[in-house]
XYZ file of N, CA and C in Angstrom:
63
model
N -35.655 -2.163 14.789
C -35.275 -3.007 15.931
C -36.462 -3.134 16.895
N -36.875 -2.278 17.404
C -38.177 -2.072 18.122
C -39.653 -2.933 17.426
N -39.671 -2.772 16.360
C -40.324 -3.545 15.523
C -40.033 -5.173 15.846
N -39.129 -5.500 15.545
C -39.163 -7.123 15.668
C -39.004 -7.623 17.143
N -38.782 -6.269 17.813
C -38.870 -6.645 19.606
C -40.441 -6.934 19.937
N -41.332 -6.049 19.453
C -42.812 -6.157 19.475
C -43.168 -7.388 18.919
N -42.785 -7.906 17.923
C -43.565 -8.822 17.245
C -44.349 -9.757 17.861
N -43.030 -10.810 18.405
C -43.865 -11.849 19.674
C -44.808 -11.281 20.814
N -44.395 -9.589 20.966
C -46.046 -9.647 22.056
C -47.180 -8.673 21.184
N -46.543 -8.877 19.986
C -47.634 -8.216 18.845
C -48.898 -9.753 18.969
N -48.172 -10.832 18.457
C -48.534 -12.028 18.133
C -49.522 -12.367 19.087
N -48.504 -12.367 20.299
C -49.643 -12.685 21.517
C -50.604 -12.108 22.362
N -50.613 -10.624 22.031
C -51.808 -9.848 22.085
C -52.897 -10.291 20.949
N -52.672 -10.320 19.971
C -53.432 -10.873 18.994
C -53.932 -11.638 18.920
N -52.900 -13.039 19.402
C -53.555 -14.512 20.272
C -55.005 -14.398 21.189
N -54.480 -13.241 22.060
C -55.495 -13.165 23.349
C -56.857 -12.597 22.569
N -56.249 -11.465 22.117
C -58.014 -10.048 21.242
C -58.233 -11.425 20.494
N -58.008 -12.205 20.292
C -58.939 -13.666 18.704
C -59.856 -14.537 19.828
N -58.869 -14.856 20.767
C -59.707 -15.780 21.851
C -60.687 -14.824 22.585
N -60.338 -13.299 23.157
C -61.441 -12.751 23.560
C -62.836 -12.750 22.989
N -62.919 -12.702 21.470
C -63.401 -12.193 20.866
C -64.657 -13.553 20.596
């Protein structure tokens, strides 16, 4: 459950660290 609660700000941390980067 916790798992698919993260996902979308898994995604959009990920979004951000790609554009930081």
């Amino acid at each position: 459950m916790a798992m698919r609660s993260l996902q979308p700000q898994v995604k959009a941390i990920q979004k951000q660290y790609a554009g930081d980067q």
